[in-house]
Amino acid sequence: MKNHFATPQDAEDAFYDAIDERDAAAMLAVWEESDEIICLLPMMPVLKGRDAVAQSWRGMLGSEMRFEMEIKHLSWIESTDIAIHFVEEHVATPGQPGKQVVYATNIYRKGADGWRILLHQNSPTPPPDLRIPD
Amino acid sequence: MKNHFATPQDAEDAFYDAIDERDAAAMLAVWEESDEIICLLPMMPVLKGRDAVAQSWRGMLGSEMRFEMEIKHLSWIESTDIAIHFVEEHVATPGQPGKQVVYATNIYRKGADGWRILLHQNSPTPPPDLRIPD
């Protein structure tokens, strides 16, 4: 399991790979080891700190829920030690037609051991014709 | 109209004051002068860059829509030049009972002329009993 991320994009790839592979340990390795971390998933209460984030991802990745996710980058903002990636998550559920699209902001912070996720926040998108076109 | 913000909190206060006072010029003075800025309001398409953000706030603050907003801080994360404030916005509409509560992430960046807003993102909250208690 990878636990060093040389760039924010390496951390982002590992985050979505962990969802694809339903690997809670890999998911938790991407999050910063701090109680400042924040995770806000669709229609869930905000999760703050290692314990809350770990408990929630273990539950979700251990459940029967299956879906496939594609990521579309909309914007990157990077400073010396913080990187903000604003993306669309296109989520397909096997056996169901269509895709659900949600916005996500992923914020990474650079620590002594590389880049880790500091904040993940989802927001609903408006109807497709109002989103940024391809 | 204030256009220098010595701290991220000064910029945040000016952001919500501009909404209270329906002052589009004051609102736009709080946003960074860059095309990296992102504003994501409830159920709206993401707005990116000065022109999109300016046009949208001028429209909203010039409309007949009236509401009162209280802000509750949930978490602050600050680095040298980036500050992330995670808050709840409690929104009351005059003449209507109850309040609507939404999450917001406000990200500020320090430039040569002080702190300005770089990103504002709203997300819906789950039912009240699942939120962080007072």
PDB file of C-alpha atoms in Angstrom:
ATOM      1  CA  MET A   1       0.000   0.000   0.000  1.00  0.00           C
ATOM      2  CA  LYS A   2       1.371   3.348  -1.026  1.00  0.00           C
ATOM      3  CA  ASN A   3       1.782   5.866   1.757  1.00  0.00           C
ATOM      4  CA  HIS A   4       4.026   8.545   0.279  1.00  0.00           C
ATOM      5  CA  PHE A   5       2.578  10.984  -2.216  1.00  0.00           C
ATOM      6  CA  ALA A   6       5.087  13.223  -3.970  1.00  0.00           C
ATOM      7  CA  THR A   7       2.442  15.495  -5.524  1.00  0.00           C
ATOM      8  CA  PRO A   8      -1.174  16.496  -4.793  1.00  0.00           C
ATOM      9  CA  GLN A   9      -2.198  14.543  -7.901  1.00  0.00           C
ATOM     10  CA  ASP A  10      -0.535  11.382  -6.552  1.00  0.00           C
ATOM     11  CA  ALA A  11      -2.636  11.755  -3.407  1.00  0.00           C
ATOM     12  CA  GLU A  12      -5.775  12.376  -5.460  1.00  0.00           C
ATOM     13  CA  ASP A  13      -5.162   9.298  -7.611  1.00  0.00           C
ATOM     14  CA  ALA A  14      -4.693   7.203  -4.465  1.00  0.00           C
ATOM     15  CA  PHE A  15      -7.920   8.594  -2.960  1.00  0.00           C
ATOM     16  CA  TYR A  16     -10.060   7.572  -5.940  1.00  0.00           C
ATOM     17  CA  ASP A  17      -8.157   4.287  -6.410  1.00  0.00           C
ATOM     18  CA  ALA A  18      -8.963   3.404  -2.789  1.00  0.00           C
ATOM     19  CA  ILE A  19     -12.671   3.966  -3.523  1.00  0.00           C
ATOM     20  CA  ASP A  20     -12.456   1.831  -6.687  1.00  0.00           C
ATOM     21  CA  GLU A  21     -10.649  -0.929  -4.837  1.00  0.00           C
ATOM     22  CA  ARG A  22     -12.755  -0.597  -1.674  1.00  0.00           C
ATOM     23  CA  ASP A  23      -9.538  -0.454   0.336  1.00  0.00           C
ATOM     24  CA  ALA A  24     -10.114   1.371   3.632  1.00  0.00           C
ATOM     25  CA  ALA A  25      -6.460   1.116   4.729  1.00  0.00           C
ATOM     26  CA  ALA A  26      -5.296   2.680   1.452  1.00  0.00           C
ATOM     27  CA  MET A  27      -7.962   5.375   1.848  1.00  0.00           C
ATOM     28  CA  LEU A  28      -6.849   6.246   5.373  1.00  0.00           C
ATOM     29  CA  ALA A  29      -3.190   6.354   4.287  1.00  0.00           C
ATOM     30  CA  VAL A  30      -4.057   9.240   1.951  1.00  0.00           C
ATOM     31  CA  TRP A  31      -5.571  11.387   4.690  1.00  0.00           C
ATOM     32  CA  GLU A  32      -3.337  13.623   6.789  1.00  0.00           C
ATOM     33  CA  GLU A  33      -2.563  12.277  10.272  1.00  0.00           C
ATOM     34  CA  SER A  34      -4.263  15.153  12.019  1.00  0.00           C
ATOM     35  CA  ASP A  35      -7.515  16.048  13.691  1.00  0.00           C
ATOM     36  CA  GLU A  36      -7.924  19.018  11.345  1.00  0.00           C
ATOM     37  CA  ILE A  37      -9.080  16.796   8.473  1.00  0.00           C
ATOM     38  CA  ILE A  38     -12.632  17.343   7.218  1.00  0.00           C
ATOM     39  CA  CYS A  39     -14.734  15.073   5.007  1.00  0.00           C
ATOM     40  CA  LEU A  40     -18.149  16.132   3.760  1.00  0.00           C
ATOM     41  CA  LEU A  41     -19.938  13.562   1.599  1.00  0.00           C
ATOM     42  CA  PRO A  42     -23.347  14.057  -0.045  1.00  0.00           C
ATOM     43  CA  MET A  43     -26.127  14.526   2.507  1.00  0.00           C
ATOM     44  CA  MET A  44     -23.971  13.323   5.393  1.00  0.00           C
ATOM     45  CA  PRO A  45     -22.914  15.217   8.497  1.00  0.00           C
ATOM     46  CA  VAL A  46     -19.458  16.701   8.307  1.00  0.00           C
ATOM     47  CA  LEU A  47     -16.754  14.362   9.581  1.00  0.00           C
ATOM     48  CA  LYS A  48     -13.877  15.985  11.413  1.00  0.00           C
ATOM     49  CA  GLY A  49     -10.682  14.346  12.649  1.00  0.00           C
ATOM     50  CA  ARG A  50      -9.027  10.958  12.112  1.00  0.00           C
ATOM     51  CA  ASP A  51     -11.464   8.871  14.145  1.00  0.00           C
ATOM     52  CA  ALA A  52     -14.626  10.146  12.464  1.00  0.00           C
ATOM     53  CA  VAL A  53     -13.132   9.960   8.976  1.00  0.00           C
ATOM     54  CA  ALA A  54     -11.712   6.451   9.560  1.00  0.00           C
ATOM     55  CA  GLN A  55     -14.941   5.072  10.996  1.00  0.00           C
ATOM     56  CA  SER A  56     -17.025   6.438   8.153  1.00  0.00           C
ATOM     57  CA  TRP A  57     -14.779   5.231   5.295  1.00  0.00           C
ATOM     58  CA  ARG A  58     -14.402   1.783   6.881  1.00  0.00           C
ATOM     59  CA  GLY A  59     -18.193   1.564   6.968  1.00  0.00           C
ATOM     60  CA  MET A  60     -18.704   2.775   3.414  1.00  0.00           C
ATOM     61  CA  LEU A  61     -15.930   0.761   1.798  1.00  0.00           C
ATOM     62  CA  GLY A  62     -16.962  -2.345   3.711  1.00  0.00           C
ATOM     63  CA  SER A  63     -20.595  -2.105   2.597  1.00  0.00           C
ATOM     64  CA  GLU A  64     -22.251  -3.752  -0.389  1.00  0.00           C
ATOM     65  CA  MET A  65     -22.667  -0.413  -2.158  1.00  0.00           C
ATOM     66  CA  ARG A  66     -20.996  -0.555  -5.593  1.00  0.00           C
ATOM     67  CA  PHE A  67     -20.351   2.227  -8.046  1.00  0.00           C
ATOM     68  CA  GLU A  68     -17.872   3.393 -10.665  1.00  0.00           C
ATOM     69  CA  MET A  69     -16.472   6.876 -10.600  1.00  0.00           C
ATOM     70  CA  GLU A  70     -14.860   9.046 -13.245  1.00  0.00           C
ATOM     71  CA  ILE A  71     -13.186  12.315 -12.331  1.00  0.00           C
ATOM     72  CA  LYS A  72     -13.187  15.444 -14.449  1.00  0.00           C
ATOM     73  CA  HIS A  73     -10.864  18.250 -13.368  1.00  0.00           C
ATOM     74  CA  LEU A  74     -12.407  21.711 -13.475  1.00  0.00           C
ATOM     75  CA  SER A  75      -9.777  23.799 -11.692  1.00  0.00           C
ATOM     76  CA  TRP A  76      -6.491  23.594  -9.783  1.00  0.00           C
ATOM     77  CA  ILE A  77      -5.133  26.171  -7.376  1.00  0.00           C
ATOM     78  CA  GLU A  78      -1.757  25.441  -5.821  1.00  0.00           C
ATOM     79  CA  SER A  79       0.434  27.255  -3.292  1.00  0.00           C
ATOM     80  CA  THR A  80       3.630  26.186  -1.570  1.00  0.00           C
ATOM     81  CA  ASP A  81       2.002  23.791   0.861  1.00  0.00           C
ATOM     82  CA  ILE A  82      -1.716  23.738  -0.025  1.00  0.00           C
ATOM     83  CA  ALA A  83      -3.302  22.495  -3.244  1.00  0.00           C
ATOM     84  CA  ILE A  84      -6.995  22.845  -4.089  1.00  0.00           C
ATOM     85  CA  HIS A  85      -8.477  20.635  -6.806  1.00  0.00           C
ATOM     86  CA  PHE A  86     -12.029  21.351  -7.883  1.00  0.00           C
ATOM     87  CA  VAL A  87     -13.505  18.401  -9.797  1.00  0.00           C
ATOM     88  CA  GLU A  88     -16.692  16.756 -10.983  1.00  0.00           C
ATOM     89  CA  GLU A  89     -17.288  13.179  -9.859  1.00  0.00           C
ATOM     90  CA  HIS A  90     -19.334  11.191 -12.406  1.00  0.00           C
ATOM     91  CA  VAL A  91     -20.789   8.252 -10.521  1.00  0.00           C
ATOM     92  CA  ALA A  92     -22.341   5.224 -12.231  1.00  0.00           C
ATOM     93  CA  THR A  93     -24.134   2.509 -10.267  1.00  0.00           C
ATOM     94  CA  PRO A  94     -23.952  -0.922 -11.973  1.00  0.00           C
ATOM     95  CA  GLY A  95     -27.406  -1.965 -13.204  1.00  0.00           C
ATOM     96  CA  GLN A  96     -28.795   1.564 -13.106  1.00  0.00           C
ATOM     97  CA  PRO A  97     -28.997   3.840 -16.148  1.00  0.00           C
ATOM     98  CA  GLY A  98     -27.278   7.219 -16.245  1.00  0.00           C
ATOM     99  CA  LYS A  99     -24.710   8.872 -14.045  1.00  0.00           C
ATOM    100  CA  GLN A 100     -24.954  11.083 -11.036  1.00  0.00           C
ATOM    101  CA  VAL A 101     -22.643  14.092 -11.124  1.00  0.00           C
ATOM    102  CA  VAL A 102     -21.444  15.864  -7.999  1.00  0.00           C
ATOM    103  CA  TYR A 103     -18.895  18.589  -7.433  1.00  0.00           C
ATOM    104  CA  ALA A 104     -15.951  17.921  -5.140  1.00  0.00           C
ATOM    105  CA  THR A 105     -13.271  20.127  -3.660  1.00  0.00           C
ATOM    106  CA  ASN A 106     -10.177  18.210  -2.625  1.00  0.00           C
ATOM    107  CA  ILE A 107      -7.614  20.104  -0.574  1.00  0.00           C
ATOM    108  CA  TYR A 108      -4.125  18.661  -0.055  1.00  0.00           C
ATOM    109  CA  ARG A 109      -1.458  19.802   2.379  1.00  0.00           C
ATOM    110  CA  LYS A 110       2.262  19.158   2.095  1.00  0.00           C
ATOM    111  CA  GLY A 111       3.828  17.716   5.234  1.00  0.00           C
ATOM    112  CA  ALA A 112       7.245  16.289   6.082  1.00  0.00           C
ATOM    113  CA  ASP A 113       6.242  13.029   4.381  1.00  0.00           C
ATOM    114  CA  GLY A 114       4.618  14.389   1.236  1.00  0.00           C
ATOM    115  CA  TRP A 115       1.099  15.449   0.240  1.00  0.00           C
ATOM    116  CA  ARG A 116      -2.028  14.198   2.013  1.00  0.00           C
ATOM    117  CA  ILE A 117      -5.723  15.021   1.868  1.00  0.00           C
ATOM    118  CA  LEU A 118      -6.820  17.683   4.327  1.00  0.00           C
ATOM    119  CA  LEU A 119     -10.422  18.277   3.165  1.00  0.00           C
ATOM    120  CA  HIS A 120     -12.882  16.581   0.824  1.00  0.00           C
ATOM    121  CA  GLN A 121     -16.219  18.295   0.222  1.00  0.00           C
ATOM    122  CA  ASN A 122     -19.019  17.284  -2.123  1.00  0.00           C
ATOM    123  CA  SER A 123     -21.776  19.564  -3.362  1.00  0.00           C
ATOM    124  CA  PRO A 124     -24.705  18.743  -5.643  1.00  0.00           C
ATOM    125  CA  THR A 125     -24.611  19.968  -9.224  1.00  0.00           C
ATOM    126  CA  PRO A 126     -27.485  21.819 -10.870  1.00  0.00           C
ATOM    127  CA  PRO A 127     -29.134  20.328 -13.986  1.00  0.00           C
ATOM    128  CA  PRO A 128     -26.586  19.240 -16.624  1.00  0.00           C
ATOM    129  CA  ASP A 129     -27.239  22.125 -19.024  1.00  0.00           C
ATOM    130  CA  LEU A 130     -26.011  24.599 -16.388  1.00  0.00           C
ATOM    131  CA  ARG A 131     -22.691  22.880 -15.713  1.00  0.00           C
ATOM    132  CA  ILE A 132     -19.358  23.784 -17.303  1.00  0.00           C
ATOM    133  CA  PRO A 133     -19.492  22.239 -20.796  1.00  0.00           C
ATOM    134  CA  ASP A 134     -17.001  19.574 -21.902  1.00  0.00           C
TER     135      ASP A 134
ATOM    136  CA  MET B   1     -15.892  50.708   1.197  1.00  0.00           C
ATOM    137  CA  LYS B   2     -13.205  48.609   2.781  1.00  0.00           C
ATOM    138  CA  ASN B   3     -10.787  46.980   0.415  1.00  0.00           C
ATOM    139  CA  HIS B   4      -7.901  45.890   2.612  1.00  0.00           C
ATOM    140  CA  PHE B   5      -8.307  42.869   4.868  1.00  0.00           C
ATOM    141  CA  ALA B   6      -5.517  42.282   7.361  1.00  0.00           C
ATOM    142  CA  THR B   7      -6.734  38.803   8.372  1.00  0.00           C
ATOM    143  CA  PRO B   8      -8.859  36.031   6.833  1.00  0.00           C
ATOM    144  CA  GLN B   9     -11.549  36.846   9.416  1.00  0.00           C
ATOM    145  CA  ASP B  10     -11.648  40.482   8.279  1.00  0.00           C
ATOM    146  CA  ALA B  11     -12.299  39.243   4.750  1.00  0.00           C
ATOM    147  CA  GLU B  12     -14.962  36.826   5.999  1.00  0.00           C
ATOM    148  CA  ASP B  13     -16.726  39.547   7.979  1.00  0.00           C
ATOM    149  CA  ALA B  14     -16.724  41.782   4.890  1.00  0.00           C
ATOM    150  CA  PHE B  15     -18.130  38.940   2.746  1.00  0.00           C
ATOM    151  CA  TYR B  16     -21.150  38.381   4.999  1.00  0.00           C
ATOM    152  CA  ASP B  17     -21.588  42.125   5.672  1.00  0.00           C
ATOM    153  CA  ALA B  18     -21.793  42.675   1.911  1.00  0.00           C
ATOM    154  CA  ILE B  19     -24.597  40.104   1.731  1.00  0.00           C
ATOM    155  CA  ASP B  20     -26.417  41.745   4.661  1.00  0.00           C
ATOM    156  CA  GLU B  21     -26.067  45.175   3.117  1.00  0.00           C
ATOM    157  CA  ARG B  22     -26.753  43.971  -0.427  1.00  0.00           C
ATOM    158  CA  ASP B  23     -23.632  45.802  -1.550  1.00  0.00           C
ATOM    159  CA  ALA B  24     -22.226  44.227  -4.725  1.00  0.00           C
ATOM    160  CA  ALA B  25     -19.205  46.556  -4.877  1.00  0.00           C
ATOM    161  CA  ALA B  26     -18.233  45.638  -1.309  1.00  0.00           C
ATOM    162  CA  MET B  27     -18.752  41.965  -2.151  1.00  0.00           C
ATOM    163  CA  LEU B  28     -16.495  42.139  -5.205  1.00  0.00           C
ATOM    164  CA  ALA B  29     -13.808  44.005  -3.228  1.00  0.00           C
ATOM    165  CA  VAL B  30     -13.473  40.944  -0.965  1.00  0.00           C
ATOM    166  CA  TRP B  31     -12.788  38.533  -3.815  1.00  0.00           C
ATOM    167  CA  GLU B  32      -9.255  38.101  -5.109  1.00  0.00           C
ATOM    168  CA  GLU B  33      -8.516  39.906  -8.372  1.00  0.00           C
ATOM    169  CA  SER B  34      -7.828  36.712 -10.279  1.00  0.00           C
ATOM    170  CA  ASP B  35      -9.473  34.309 -12.633  1.00  0.00           C
ATOM    171  CA  GLU B  36      -8.750  31.437 -10.231  1.00  0.00           C
ATOM    172  CA  ILE B  37     -11.622  32.410  -7.927  1.00  0.00           C
ATOM    173  CA  ILE B  38     -14.453  29.881  -7.575  1.00  0.00           C
ATOM    174  CA  CYS B  39     -17.934  30.416  -6.143  1.00  0.00           C
ATOM    175  CA  LEU B  40     -20.365  27.542  -5.719  1.00  0.00           C
ATOM    176  CA  LEU B  41     -23.750  28.520  -4.286  1.00  0.00           C
ATOM    177  CA  PRO B  42     -26.589  26.088  -3.523  1.00  0.00           C
ATOM    178  CA  MET B  43     -27.885  24.366  -6.653  1.00  0.00           C
ATOM    179  CA  MET B  44     -26.130  26.782  -8.968  1.00  0.00           C
ATOM    180  CA  PRO B  45     -23.472  26.040 -11.565  1.00  0.00           C
ATOM    181  CA  VAL B  46     -19.952  26.702 -10.389  1.00  0.00           C
ATOM    182  CA  LEU B  47     -18.784  30.241 -11.126  1.00  0.00           C
ATOM    183  CA  LYS B  48     -15.131  30.643 -12.039  1.00  0.00           C
ATOM    184  CA  GLY B  49     -13.205  33.874 -12.542  1.00  0.00           C
ATOM    185  CA  ARG B  50     -13.927  37.553 -11.876  1.00  0.00           C
ATOM    186  CA  ASP B  51     -16.486  38.103 -14.633  1.00  0.00           C
ATOM    187  CA  ALA B  52     -18.694  35.134 -13.698  1.00  0.00           C
ATOM    188  CA  VAL B  53     -18.499  35.851  -9.964  1.00  0.00           C
ATOM    189  CA  ALA B  54     -19.166  39.586 -10.454  1.00  0.00           C
ATOM    190  CA  GLN B  55     -22.140  39.053 -12.765  1.00  0.00           C
ATOM    191  CA  SER B  56     -23.748  36.542 -10.421  1.00  0.00           C
ATOM    192  CA  TRP B  57     -23.358  38.552  -7.203  1.00  0.00           C
ATOM    193  CA  ARG B  58     -24.580  41.751  -8.917  1.00  0.00           C
ATOM    194  CA  GLY B  59     -27.681  39.829  -9.975  1.00  0.00           C
ATOM    195  CA  MET B  60     -28.296  38.260  -6.573  1.00  0.00           C
ATOM    196  CA  LEU B  61     -27.632  41.354  -4.469  1.00  0.00           C
ATOM    197  CA  GLY B  62     -29.709  43.502  -6.834  1.00  0.00           C
ATOM    198  CA  SER B  63     -32.728  41.186  -6.640  1.00  0.00           C
ATOM    199  CA  GLU B  64     -35.723  41.387  -4.331  1.00  0.00           C
ATOM    200  CA  MET B  65     -34.617  38.264  -2.441  1.00  0.00           C
ATOM    201  CA  ARG B  66     -34.246  39.059   1.269  1.00  0.00           C
ATOM    202  CA  PHE B  67     -32.787  36.918   4.021  1.00  0.00           C
ATOM    203  CA  GLU B  68     -30.833  37.129   7.263  1.00  0.00           C
ATOM    204  CA  MET B  69     -27.771  35.045   7.830  1.00  0.00           C
ATOM    205  CA  GLU B  70     -25.948  33.915  10.953  1.00  0.00           C
ATOM    206  CA  ILE B  71     -22.584  32.213  10.753  1.00  0.00           C
ATOM    207  CA  LYS B  72     -21.372  29.454  13.038  1.00  0.00           C
ATOM    208  CA  HIS B  73     -17.698  28.500  12.797  1.00  0.00           C
ATOM    209  CA  LEU B  74     -17.024  24.775  12.789  1.00  0.00           C
ATOM    210  CA  SER B  75     -13.333  24.642  11.890  1.00  0.00           C
ATOM    211  CA  TRP B  76     -10.375  26.807  10.862  1.00  0.00           C
ATOM    212  CA  ILE B  77      -7.263  25.613   9.086  1.00  0.00           C
ATOM    213  CA  GLU B  78      -4.598  28.217   8.381  1.00  0.00           C
ATOM    214  CA  SER B  79      -1.223  28.133   6.624  1.00  0.00           C
ATOM    215  CA  THR B  80       1.136  30.939   5.683  1.00  0.00           C
ATOM    216  CA  ASP B  81      -0.864  32.198   2.744  1.00  0.00           C
ATOM    217  CA  ILE B  82      -4.058  30.104   2.670  1.00  0.00           C
ATOM    218  CA  ALA B  83      -6.825  29.993   5.282  1.00  0.00           C
ATOM    219  CA  ILE B  84      -9.773  27.587   5.194  1.00  0.00           C
ATOM    220  CA  HIS B  85     -12.858  28.382   7.270  1.00  0.00           C
ATOM    221  CA  PHE B  86     -15.540  25.727   7.465  1.00  0.00           C
ATOM    222  CA  VAL B  87     -18.830  27.186   8.701  1.00  0.00           C
ATOM    223  CA  GLU B  88     -22.564  26.693   8.907  1.00  0.00           C
ATOM    224  CA  GLU B  89     -24.736  29.409   7.399  1.00  0.00           C
ATOM    225  CA  HIS B  90     -28.102  29.730   9.188  1.00  0.00           C
ATOM    226  CA  VAL B  91     -30.410  31.491   6.777  1.00  0.00           C
ATOM    227  CA  ALA B  92     -33.761  33.004   7.791  1.00  0.00           C
ATOM    228  CA  THR B  93     -36.182  34.404   5.227  1.00  0.00           C
ATOM    229  CA  PRO B  94     -38.378  37.200   6.641  1.00  0.00           C
ATOM    230  CA  GLY B  95     -42.006  36.070   6.883  1.00  0.00           C
ATOM    231  CA  GLN B  96     -41.125  32.391   6.718  1.00  0.00           C
ATOM    232  CA  PRO B  97     -40.789  30.163   9.781  1.00  0.00           C
ATOM    233  CA  GLY B  98     -37.586  28.303  10.582  1.00  0.00           C
ATOM    234  CA  LYS B  99     -34.085  28.540   9.243  1.00  0.00           C
ATOM    235  CA  GLN B 100     -32.269  26.801   6.444  1.00  0.00           C
ATOM    236  CA  VAL B 101     -28.795  25.593   7.356  1.00  0.00           C
ATOM    237  CA  VAL B 102     -26.064  25.026   4.782  1.00  0.00           C
ATOM    238  CA  TYR B 103     -22.389  24.223   5.091  1.00  0.00           C
ATOM    239  CA  ALA B 104     -19.863  26.582   3.563  1.00  0.00           C
ATOM    240  CA  THR B 105     -16.136  26.377   2.986  1.00  0.00           C
ATOM    241  CA  ASN B 106     -14.500  29.766   2.608  1.00  0.00           C
ATOM    242  CA  ILE B 107     -10.903  29.782   1.417  1.00  0.00           C
ATOM    243  CA  TYR B 108      -8.814  32.954   1.695  1.00  0.00           C
ATOM    244  CA  ARG B 109      -5.451  33.690   0.115  1.00  0.00           C
ATOM    245  CA  LYS B 110      -2.940  36.280   1.259  1.00  0.00           C
ATOM    246  CA  GLY B 111      -1.705  38.568  -1.497  1.00  0.00           C
ATOM    247  CA  ALA B 112       0.423  41.704  -1.591  1.00  0.00           C
ATOM    248  CA  ASP B 113      -2.603  43.725  -0.456  1.00  0.00           C
ATOM    249  CA  GLY B 114      -3.941  41.464   2.292  1.00  0.00           C
ATOM    250  CA  TRP B 115      -6.379  38.549   2.455  1.00  0.00           C
ATOM    251  CA  ARG B 116      -9.118  37.985  -0.130  1.00  0.00           C
ATOM    252  CA  ILE B 117     -11.612  35.233  -0.847  1.00  0.00           C
ATOM    253  CA  LEU B 118     -10.390  32.614  -3.297  1.00  0.00           C
ATOM    254  CA  LEU B 119     -13.197  30.033  -3.027  1.00  0.00           C
ATOM    255  CA  HIS B 120     -16.679  29.877  -1.526  1.00  0.00           C
ATOM    256  CA  GLN B 121     -18.521  26.570  -1.653  1.00  0.00           C
ATOM    257  CA  ASN B 122     -21.897  25.649  -0.170  1.00  0.00           C
ATOM    258  CA  SER B 123     -23.125  22.134   0.510  1.00  0.00           C
ATOM    259  CA  PRO B 124     -26.479  21.005   1.906  1.00  0.00           C
ATOM    260  CA  THR B 125     -26.623  19.777   5.489  1.00  0.00           C
ATOM    261  CA  PRO B 126     -28.284  16.525   6.514  1.00  0.00           C
ATOM    262  CA  PRO B 127     -31.199  16.595   8.980  1.00  0.00           C
ATOM    263  CA  PRO B 128     -30.445  18.723  12.081  1.00  0.00           C
ATOM    264  CA  ASP B 129     -29.968  15.778  14.440  1.00  0.00           C
ATOM    265  CA  LEU B 130     -26.965  14.613  12.394  1.00  0.00           C
ATOM    266  CA  ARG B 131     -25.099  17.915  12.446  1.00  0.00           C
ATOM    267  CA  ILE B 132     -22.334  18.894  14.861  1.00  0.00           C
ATOM    268  CA  PRO B 133     -24.151  19.802  18.092  1.00  0.00           C
ATOM    269  CA  ASP B 134     -23.910  23.291  19.599  1.00  0.00           C
TER     270      ASP B 134
END
